[in-house]
Amino acid sequence: MKEKLTENFYLHEFVTKDLHKKWKGRAVIFLDDRIIYLAQWIRERFGKPMIINTWKTEKDGWNYRGWRPANCTVGAPNSQHKAGRGLDLHIEGVHVEEIYDDIWENEGTYYSYGLRCVEDIDKTPTWLHIDCRTTFTDYKVLRV
């Protein structure tokens, strides 16, 4: 299976080092396609690199900003990350408030690209948590 998932993203940016080492390109099966395509759309919208996991390119880089194993103690016990549907991210040169505000100003468009939930930036002021969980809302993104 291929490592390059979209025009701008590679598999290692979405999964942990251990999962990638064990499953290689097949690790993509642990991800919900919607989160991959949502990330690509946001990347194109802002036109700047989006940072998720950096373990492959930085010695002490991030490892748990995408998929997380069930026994991971980072984040909430029932995190969307553990289902391959959540990302913690930031965009180079863009303050998290700018991304957050853009989501709420264009909520219907983000929803159409798969966004279902955003964590309040008062809880995460240096990164943005997004996910594509299953909801029963119509054209409304949840704020948690």
N, CA, C and O atoms as a DFTB+ gen file, in Angstrom:
576 C
 N C O
     1  1       0.835      -1.185       0.000
     2  2       0.000       0.000       0.000
     3  2       0.877       1.245       0.000
     4  3       2.007       1.229       0.488
     5  1       0.347       2.298      -0.544
     6  2       1.140       3.505      -0.702
     7  2       1.236       4.312       0.600
     8  3       0.346       4.283       1.450
     9  1       2.327       5.013       0.708
    10  2       2.552       5.868       1.875
    11  2       1.968       7.265       1.678
    12  3       1.548       7.905       2.642
    13  1       1.941       7.742       0.429
    14  2       1.383       9.067       0.153
    15  2      -0.129       8.932       0.037
    16  3      -0.634       8.205      -0.819
    17  1      -0.855       9.645       0.915
    18  2      -2.305       9.507       0.967
    19  2      -3.032      10.538       0.119
    20  3      -4.048      10.233      -0.505
    21  1      -2.510      11.757       0.099
    22  2      -3.117      12.848      -0.664
    23  2      -1.991      13.683      -1.253
    24  3      -0.817      13.339      -1.111
    25  1      -2.336      14.752      -1.898
    26  2      -1.318      15.614      -2.495
    27  2      -0.294      16.092      -1.466
    28  3       0.886      16.223      -1.789
    29  1      -0.728      16.352      -0.242
    30  2       0.152      16.934       0.767
    31  2       0.438      16.066       1.979
    32  3       1.241      16.462       2.824
    33  1      -0.178      14.913       2.102
    34  2      -0.020      14.132       3.324
    35  2       0.460      12.704       3.075
    36  3       0.120      12.055       2.086
    37  1       1.274      12.256       4.037
    38  2       1.783      10.895       4.050
    39  2       1.217      10.157       5.255
    40  3       0.852      10.774       6.255
    41  1       1.147       8.858       5.155
    42  2       0.581       8.015       6.204
    43  2       1.222       8.270       7.565
    44  3       0.517       8.333       8.572
    45  1       2.554       8.418       7.612
    46  2       3.230       8.577       8.906
    47  2       2.755       9.815       9.668
    48  3       2.950       9.900      10.881
    49  1       2.144      10.761       8.988
    50  2       1.638      11.952       9.679
    51  2       0.358      11.656      10.462
    52  3      -0.013      12.425      11.349
    53  1      -0.309      10.569      10.148
    54  2      -1.589      10.228      10.761
    55  2      -1.520       9.096      11.783
    56  3      -2.460       8.909      12.555
    57  1      -0.424       8.340      11.801
    58  2      -0.335       7.181      12.697
    59  2       0.913       7.265      13.575
    60  3       1.822       8.051      13.312
    61  1       0.937       6.455      14.604
    62  2       2.078       6.432      15.517
    63  2       3.265       5.704      14.895
    64  3       3.128       4.956      13.927
    65  1       4.416       5.942      15.474
    66  2       5.647       5.292      15.018
    67  2       5.534       3.770      15.125
    68  3       5.912       3.053      14.198
    69  1       5.016       3.276      16.254
    70  2       4.907       1.831      16.451
    71  2       3.940       1.187      15.461
    72  3       4.227       0.120      14.918
    73  1       2.808       1.823      15.224
    74  2       1.846       1.267      14.276
    75  2       2.446       1.239      12.869
    76  3       2.288       0.261      12.137
    77  1       3.126       2.306      12.504
    78  2       3.738       2.375      11.172
    79  2       4.827       1.309      11.012
    80  3       4.938       0.674       9.964
    81  1       5.614       1.126      12.050
    82  2       6.683       0.125      12.001
    83  2       6.106      -1.282      11.810
    84  3       6.641      -2.082      11.043
    85  1       5.019      -1.571      12.511
    86  2       4.422      -2.907      12.456
    87  2       3.628      -3.144      11.168
    88  3       3.738      -4.211      10.565
    89  1       2.837      -2.168      10.747
    90  2       1.906      -2.351       9.640
    91  2       2.354      -1.709       8.326
    92  3       1.803      -2.007       7.266
    93  1       3.345      -0.835       8.399
    94  2       3.823      -0.097       7.211
    95  2       2.641       0.545       6.481
    96  3       1.774       1.125       7.135
    97  1       2.578       0.465       5.176
    98  2       1.516       1.110       4.409
    99  2       0.123       0.591       4.700
   100  3      -0.869       1.273       4.443
   101  1       0.051      -0.629       5.243
   102  2      -1.259      -1.198       5.587
   103  2      -1.884      -0.517       6.801
   104  3      -3.058      -0.750       7.090
   105  1      -1.135       0.316       7.518
   106  2      -1.668       1.016       8.695
   107  2      -2.815       1.952       8.335
   108  3      -3.552       2.402       9.213
   109  1      -2.966       2.241       7.065
   110  2      -4.058       3.110       6.626
   111  2      -5.420       2.535       7.011
   112  3      -6.385       3.289       7.132
   113  1      -5.520       1.226       7.204
   114  2      -6.811       0.623       7.558
   115  2      -7.298       1.068       8.936
   116  3      -8.470       0.880       9.264
   117  1      -6.420       1.650       9.741
   118  2      -6.811       2.119      11.067
   119  2      -7.420       3.525      11.038
   120  3      -7.879       4.029      12.062
   121  1      -7.419       4.148       9.867
   122  2      -7.903       5.518       9.722
   123  2      -9.248       5.576       9.018
   124  3      -9.540       4.776       8.129
   125  1     -10.055       6.532       9.431
   126  2     -11.290       6.840       8.727
   127  2     -10.914       7.742       7.548
   128  3     -10.284       8.781       7.747
   129  1     -11.283       7.369       6.355
   130  2     -10.944       8.162       5.168
   131  2     -11.350       9.626       5.309
   132  3     -10.666      10.517       4.804
   133  1     -12.463       9.869       5.994
   134  2     -12.974      11.235       6.107
   135  2     -11.972      12.172       6.762
   136  3     -11.883      13.337       6.374
   137  1     -11.212      11.695       7.749
   138  2     -10.270      12.576       8.440
   139  2      -9.096      12.923       7.523
   140  3      -8.547      14.021       7.606
   141  1      -8.720      12.004       6.664
   142  2      -7.638      12.252       5.709
   143  2      -8.062      13.332       4.711
   144  3      -7.330      14.292       4.469
   145  1      -9.248      13.159       4.139
   146  2      -9.713      14.119       3.133
   147  2     -10.054      15.469       3.749
   148  3      -9.879      16.501       3.102
   149  1     -10.533      15.479       4.977
   150  2     -10.790      16.741       5.675
   151  2      -9.480      17.489       5.905
   152  3      -9.409      18.699       5.689
   153  1      -8.452      16.781       6.339
   154  2      -7.149      17.412       6.559
   155  2      -6.617      18.012       5.259
   156  3      -6.094      19.127       5.259
   157  1      -6.745      17.286       4.165
   158  2      -6.275      17.793       2.881
   159  2      -7.049      19.044       2.475
   160  3      -6.461      20.012       1.992
   161  1      -8.348      19.024       2.667
   162  2      -9.157      20.199       2.312
   163  2      -8.745      21.418       3.136
   164  3      -8.606      22.510       2.585
   165  1      -8.545      21.250       4.455
   166  2      -8.121      22.367       5.312
   167  2      -6.742      22.857       4.871
   168  3      -6.492      24.062       4.829
   169  1      -5.855      21.927       4.545
   170  2      -4.509      22.301       4.066
   171  2      -4.608      23.168       2.814
   172  3      -3.917      24.180       2.703
   173  1      -5.445      22.782       1.894
   174  2      -5.634      23.559       0.663
   175  2      -6.296      24.906       0.954
   176  3      -5.955      25.914       0.335
   177  1      -7.226      24.923       1.879
   178  2      -7.948      26.160       2.218
   179  2      -6.990      27.232       2.730
   180  3      -7.098      28.398       2.350
   181  1      -6.052      26.837       3.596
   182  2      -5.127      27.809       4.175
   183  2      -3.851      27.963       3.354
   184  3      -3.126      28.945       3.517
   185  1      -3.571      27.015       2.484
   186  2      -2.422      27.121       1.591
   187  2      -1.071      27.086       2.278
   188  3      -0.084      27.589       1.742
   189  1      -1.024      26.490       3.469
   190  2       0.218      26.395       4.227
   191  2       0.322      25.005       4.841
   192  3      -0.696      24.347       5.052
   193  1       1.540      24.549       5.131
   194  2       1.702      23.214       5.712
   195  2       0.944      23.031       7.031
   196  3       0.961      23.898       7.905
   197  1       0.288      21.890       7.145
   198  2      -0.412      21.507       8.368
   199  2       0.472      20.510       9.100
   200  3       1.012      19.583       8.496
   201  1       0.616      20.705      10.391
   202  2       1.462      19.833      11.203
   203  2       0.576      18.901      12.034
   204  3      -0.280      19.346      12.799
   205  1       0.806      17.601      11.859
   206  2       0.100      16.587      12.668
   207  2       1.207      15.836      13.415
   208  3       1.825      16.409      14.312
   209  1       1.475      14.580      13.073
   210  2       2.582      13.848      13.692
   211  2       3.897      14.189      12.996
   212  3       3.955      14.331      11.775
   213  1       4.947      14.315      13.800
   214  2       6.262      14.657      13.249
   215  2       7.350      13.675      13.677
   216  3       8.535      13.969      13.526
   217  1       6.971      12.529      14.201
   218  2       7.948      11.562      14.710
   219  2       8.946      11.102      13.649
   220  3      10.081      10.759      13.980
   221  1       8.544      11.090      12.398
   222  2       9.441      10.609      11.339
   223  2      10.468      11.660      10.921
   224  3      11.548      11.306      10.447
   225  1      10.157      12.925      11.086
   226  2      11.039      13.993      10.625
   227  2      11.764      14.735      11.746
   228  3      12.699      15.491      11.481
   229  1      11.348      14.527      12.986
   230  2      11.978      15.195      14.129
   231  2      12.302      14.164      15.201
   232  3      11.491      13.281      15.483
   233  1      13.476      14.271      15.796
   234  2      13.920      13.290      16.797
   235  2      12.899      13.085      17.915
   236  3      12.555      11.947      18.236
   237  1      12.424      14.149      18.497
   238  2      11.431      14.048      19.573
   239  2      10.085      14.595      19.114
   240  3       9.401      15.290      19.865
   241  1       9.712      14.281      17.883
   242  2       8.489      14.820      17.293
   243  2       7.221      14.227      17.876
   244  3       7.257      13.264      18.642
   245  1       6.096      14.824      17.497
   246  2       4.786      14.363      17.958
   247  2       4.476      12.980      17.412
   248  3       4.818      12.648      16.277
   249  1       3.820      12.180      18.246
   250  2       3.521      10.800      17.905
   251  2       2.035      10.468      18.056
   252  3       1.561       9.499      17.461
   253  1       1.299      11.246      18.834
   254  2      -0.092      10.897      19.154
   255  2      -1.098      11.944      18.709
   256  3      -2.151      12.078      19.333
   257  1      -0.811      12.690      17.652
   258  2      -1.729      13.732      17.195
   259  2      -2.736      13.200      16.174
   260  3      -3.666      13.914      15.798
   261  1      -2.567      11.990      15.736
   262  2      -3.516      11.327      14.836
   263  2      -4.071      10.101      15.541
   264  3      -4.589      10.200      16.654
   265  1      -3.963       8.941      14.892
   266  2      -4.442       7.689      15.485
   267  2      -3.688       7.393      16.772
   268  3      -2.486       7.635      16.877
   269  1      -4.423       6.860      17.754
   270  2      -3.822       6.431      19.027
   271  2      -4.296       5.021      19.354
   272  3      -5.435       4.663      19.057
   273  1      -3.421       4.215      19.968
   274  2      -3.843       2.864      20.349
   275  2      -4.853       2.910      21.500
   276  3      -4.930       3.897      22.231
   277  1      -5.610       1.850      21.647
   278  2      -6.649       1.780      22.673
   279  2      -6.101       1.986      24.084
   280  3      -6.797       2.530      24.941
   281  1      -4.868       1.561      24.335
   282  2      -4.290       1.684      25.681
   283  2      -3.537       3.001      25.892
   284  3      -2.880       3.174      26.918
   285  1      -3.622       3.911      24.954
   286  2      -2.917       5.193      25.054
   287  2      -3.497       6.026      26.195
   288  3      -4.715       6.141      26.332
   289  1      -2.623       6.601      27.005
   290  2      -3.070       7.428      28.129
   291  2      -3.131       8.915      27.777
   292  3      -3.545       9.731      28.600
   293  1      -2.721       9.266      26.565
   294  2      -2.812      10.653      26.100
   295  2      -4.252      10.935      25.705
   296  3      -4.838      10.177      24.932
   297  1      -4.832      12.013      26.224
   298  2      -6.193      12.391      25.845
   299  2      -7.267      11.621      26.591
   300  3      -7.001      10.943      27.583
   301  1      -8.476      11.743      26.093
   302  2      -9.652      11.138      26.727
   303  2      -9.696       9.627      26.494
   304  3      -9.227       9.139      25.466
   305  1     -10.260       8.891      27.451
   306  2     -10.341       7.434      27.317
   307  2     -11.078       6.966      26.055
   308  3     -10.696       5.962      25.454
   309  1     -12.119       7.679      25.656
   310  2     -12.894       7.292      24.472
   311  2     -12.672       8.262      23.320
   312  3     -13.597       8.566      22.567
   313  1     -11.468       8.735      23.190
   314  2     -11.099       9.712      22.177
   315  2     -11.372       9.229      20.755
   316  3     -11.224       8.045      20.450
   317  1     -11.770      10.154      19.898
   318  2     -11.962       9.844      18.477
   319  2     -10.645       9.460      17.802
   320  3     -10.649       8.815      16.754
   321  1      -9.526       9.852      18.399
   322  2      -8.218       9.449      17.892
   323  2      -8.097       7.918      17.866
   324  3      -7.493       7.353      16.954
   325  1      -8.666       7.267      18.858
   326  2      -8.548       5.815      18.977
   327  2      -9.375       5.070      17.931
   328  3      -9.196       3.869      17.723
   329  1     -10.273       5.790      17.282
   330  2     -11.059       5.207      16.191
   331  2     -10.558       5.689      14.828
   332  3     -11.178       5.411      13.801
   333  1      -9.436       6.411      14.824
   334  2      -8.884       6.912      13.574
   335  2      -9.667       8.056      12.970
   336  3      -9.586       8.309      11.768
   337  1     -10.439       8.759      13.817
   338  2     -11.294       9.840      13.337
   339  2     -10.924      11.209      13.876
   340  3     -11.628      12.180      13.601
   341  1      -9.833      11.320      14.640
   342  2      -9.473      12.598      15.242
   343  2      -8.060      13.030      14.917
   344  3      -7.179      12.197      14.699
   345  1      -7.844      14.348      14.883
   346  2      -6.523      14.931      14.662
   347  2      -6.320      16.120      15.578
   348  3      -7.252      16.876      15.848
   349  1      -5.098      16.279      16.054
   350  2      -4.658      17.507      16.698
   351  2      -3.680      18.132      15.729
   352  3      -2.765      17.457      15.257
   353  1      -3.850      19.389      15.423
   354  2      -3.048      19.996      14.372
   355  2      -2.787      21.466      14.629
   356  3      -3.425      22.100      15.469
   357  1      -1.843      21.977      13.892
   358  2      -1.688      23.420      13.737
   359  2      -1.172      23.657      12.321
   360  3      -0.648      22.749      11.674
   361  1      -1.327      24.868      11.864
   362  2      -0.908      25.229      10.517
   363  2       0.215      26.249      10.652
   364  3       0.091      27.234      11.380
   365  1       1.305      26.004       9.945
   366  2       2.461      26.899      10.027
   367  2       2.064      28.329       9.687
   368  3       1.472      28.589       8.639
   369  1       2.399      29.258      10.591
   370  2       2.159      30.666      10.351
   371  2       0.718      31.126      10.538
   372  3       0.398      32.278      10.245
   373  1      -0.154      30.248      11.020
   374  2      -1.554      30.597      11.233
   375  2      -1.894      30.341      12.702
   376  3      -1.722      29.226      13.196
   377  1      -2.369      31.356      13.388
   378  2      -2.740      31.179      14.796
   379  2      -3.984      30.299      14.875
   380  3      -4.875      30.389      14.030
   381  1      -4.032      29.465      15.876
   382  2      -5.144      28.529      16.045
   383  2      -6.492      29.258      16.073
   384  3      -7.491      28.713      15.603
   385  1      -6.534      30.466      16.610
   386  2      -7.790      31.241      16.633
   387  2      -8.299      31.533      15.229
   388  3      -9.507      31.543      14.992
   389  1      -7.389      31.768      14.308
   390  2      -7.787      32.056      12.928
   391  2      -8.469      30.849      12.290
   392  3      -9.470      30.999      11.589
   393  1      -7.939      29.670      12.525
   394  2      -8.547      28.443      11.997
   395  2      -9.901      28.224      12.656
   396  3     -10.893      27.940      11.984
   397  1      -9.930      28.360      13.971
   398  2     -11.145      28.160      14.754
   399  2     -12.249      29.112      14.290
   400  3     -13.389      28.695      14.084
   401  1     -11.905      30.391      14.128
   402  2     -12.889      31.379      13.672
   403  2     -13.379      31.048      12.262
   404  3     -14.563      31.202      11.963
   405  1     -12.476      30.597      11.404
   406  2     -12.866      30.249      10.043
   407  2     -13.871      29.099      10.039
   408  3     -14.796      29.075       9.227
   409  1     -13.685      28.161      10.939
   410  2     -14.628      27.040      11.040
   411  2     -16.020      27.553      11.362
   412  3     -16.989      27.161      10.713
   413  1     -16.131      28.420      12.351
   414  2     -17.459      28.883      12.768
   415  2     -18.079      29.853      11.768
   416  3     -19.303      29.937      11.672
   417  1     -17.258      30.580      11.029
   418  2     -17.778      31.472       9.986
   419  2     -18.239      30.690       8.753
   420  3     -19.045      31.189       7.969
   421  1     -17.733      29.475       8.581
   422  2     -18.028      28.654       7.405
   423  2     -18.433      27.242       7.820
   424  3     -18.051      26.262       7.181
   425  1     -19.203      27.153       8.886
   426  2     -19.540      25.874       9.495
   427  2     -20.156      24.873       8.513
   428  3     -19.786      23.699       8.515
   429  1     -21.081      25.324       7.684
   430  2     -21.732      24.424       6.727
   431  2     -20.755      23.824       5.730
   432  3     -20.878      22.655       5.364
   433  1     -19.781      24.620       5.286
   434  2     -18.783      24.122       4.335
   435  2     -17.888      23.092       5.008
   436  3     -17.620      22.035       4.436
   437  1     -17.429      23.386       6.206
   438  2     -16.598      22.424       6.935
   439  2     -17.381      21.129       7.173
   440  3     -16.842      20.030       7.043
   441  1     -18.642      21.278       7.518
   442  2     -19.489      20.106       7.737
   443  2     -19.560      19.253       6.464
   444  3     -19.488      18.026       6.525
   445  1     -19.702      19.916       5.314
   446  2     -19.805      19.182       4.049
   447  2     -18.526      18.418       3.723
   448  3     -18.563      17.453       2.959
   449  1     -17.395      18.837       4.293
   450  2     -16.127      18.127       4.093
   451  2     -15.856      17.101       5.197
   452  3     -14.779      16.506       5.236
   453  1     -16.813      16.892       6.083
   454  2     -16.700      15.820       7.066
   455  2     -16.449      16.243       8.497
   456  3     -16.464      15.392       9.387
   457  1     -16.217      17.522       8.759
   458  2     -15.968      17.957      10.136
   459  2     -17.238      17.810      10.964
   460  3     -18.310      18.261      10.563
   461  1     -17.105      17.184      12.103
   462  2     -18.252      17.010      12.993
   463  2     -18.024      17.587      14.380
   464  3     -18.985      17.884      15.089
   465  1     -16.761      17.750      14.781
   466  2     -16.512      18.236      16.135
   467  2     -15.176      18.970      16.204
   468  3     -14.193      18.574      15.579
   469  1     -15.171      20.053      16.984
   470  2     -13.974      20.850      17.238
   471  2     -13.899      21.072      18.744
   472  3     -14.895      21.403      19.386
   473  1     -12.707      20.884      19.294
   474  2     -12.519      21.155      20.714
   475  2     -12.349      22.655      20.919
   476  3     -11.672      23.324      20.138
   477  1     -12.966      23.175      21.966
   478  2     -12.883      24.598      22.289
   479  2     -11.426      24.991      22.488
   480  3     -10.709      24.335      23.243
   481  1     -10.981      26.044      21.826
   482  2      -9.574      26.441      21.913
   483  2      -9.199      27.021      23.271
   484  3      -8.016      27.220      23.547
   485  1     -10.172      27.292      24.113
   486  2      -9.828      27.672      25.491
   487  2      -9.153      26.499      26.197
   488  3      -8.360      26.701      27.117
   489  1      -9.462      25.276      25.771
   490  2      -8.865      24.065      26.341
   491  2      -7.562      23.702      25.630
   492  3      -6.688      23.066      26.220
   493  1      -7.431      24.107      24.359
   494  2      -6.264      23.747      23.547
   495  2      -5.769      24.974      22.782
   496  3      -5.942      25.040      21.565
   497  1      -5.165      25.936      23.455
   498  2      -4.813      27.202      22.797
   499  2      -3.664      27.139      21.799
   500  3      -3.465      28.097      21.052
   501  1      -2.902      26.055      21.757
   502  2      -1.766      25.998      20.832
   503  2      -1.967      24.978      19.703
   504  3      -1.098      24.841      18.843
   505  1      -3.071      24.277      19.693
   506  2      -3.391      23.358      18.615
   507  2      -4.899      23.268      18.496
   508  3      -5.633      23.760      19.353
   509  1      -5.353      22.639      17.433
   510  2      -6.779      22.475      17.196
   511  2      -7.103      20.993      17.110
   512  3      -6.477      20.259      16.346
   513  1      -8.086      20.551      17.898
   514  2      -8.578      19.179      17.777
   515  2      -9.805      19.215      16.873
   516  3     -10.752      19.967      17.106
   517  1      -9.759      18.378      15.831
   518  2     -10.918      18.205      14.961
   519  2     -11.198      16.714      14.849
   520  3     -10.303      15.886      15.014
   521  1     -12.462      16.384      14.563
   522  2     -12.747      14.981      14.288
   523  2     -13.968      14.847      13.399
   524  3     -14.717      15.799      13.181
   525  1     -14.144      13.648      12.898
   526  2     -15.245      13.339      11.992
   527  2     -16.116      12.237      12.587
   528  3     -16.555      11.325      11.886
   529  1     -16.357      12.339      13.893
   530  2     -17.195      11.356      14.577
   531  2     -18.577      11.270      13.930
   532  3     -18.995      12.166      13.196
   533  1     -19.262      10.189      14.215
   534  2     -20.628      10.040      13.755
   535  2     -21.527      10.851      14.676
   536  3     -21.468      10.711      15.898
   537  1     -22.356      11.695      14.086
   538  2     -23.308      12.484      14.870
   539  2     -24.671      12.388      14.211
   540  3     -24.811      11.872      13.102
   541  1     -25.652      12.886      14.901
   542  2     -26.998      12.921      14.348
   543  2     -27.457      14.368      14.188
   544  3     -28.650      14.666      14.253
   545  1     -26.503      15.251      13.980
   546  2     -26.840      16.657      13.761
   547  2     -26.885      16.933      12.261
   548  3     -26.196      16.275      11.482
   549  1     -27.675      17.880      11.874
   550  2     -27.747      18.279      10.469
   551  2     -27.039      19.597      10.280
   552  3     -27.494      20.626      10.779
   553  1     -25.923      19.579       9.559
   554  2     -25.168      20.769       9.195
   555  2     -24.713      21.587      10.392
   556  3     -24.611      22.811      10.314
   557  1     -24.441      20.912      11.490
   558  2     -23.980      21.621      12.678
   559  2     -22.757      20.904      13.223
   560  3     -22.779      19.697      13.464
   561  1     -21.698      21.663      13.411
   562  2     -20.478      21.122      13.977
   563  2     -20.559      21.249      15.491
   564  3     -20.941      22.300      16.008
   565  1     -20.204      20.188      16.204
   566  2     -20.230      20.198      17.661
   567  2     -18.997      20.917      18.195
   568  3     -17.907      20.818      17.632
   569  1     -19.191      21.639      19.288
   570  2     -18.079      22.295      19.979
   571  2     -18.012      21.660      21.361
   572  3     -18.961      21.746      22.141
   573  1     -16.876      21.019      21.659
   574  2     -16.743      20.352      22.967
   575  2     -15.608      20.956      23.765
   576  3     -15.346      20.526      24.889
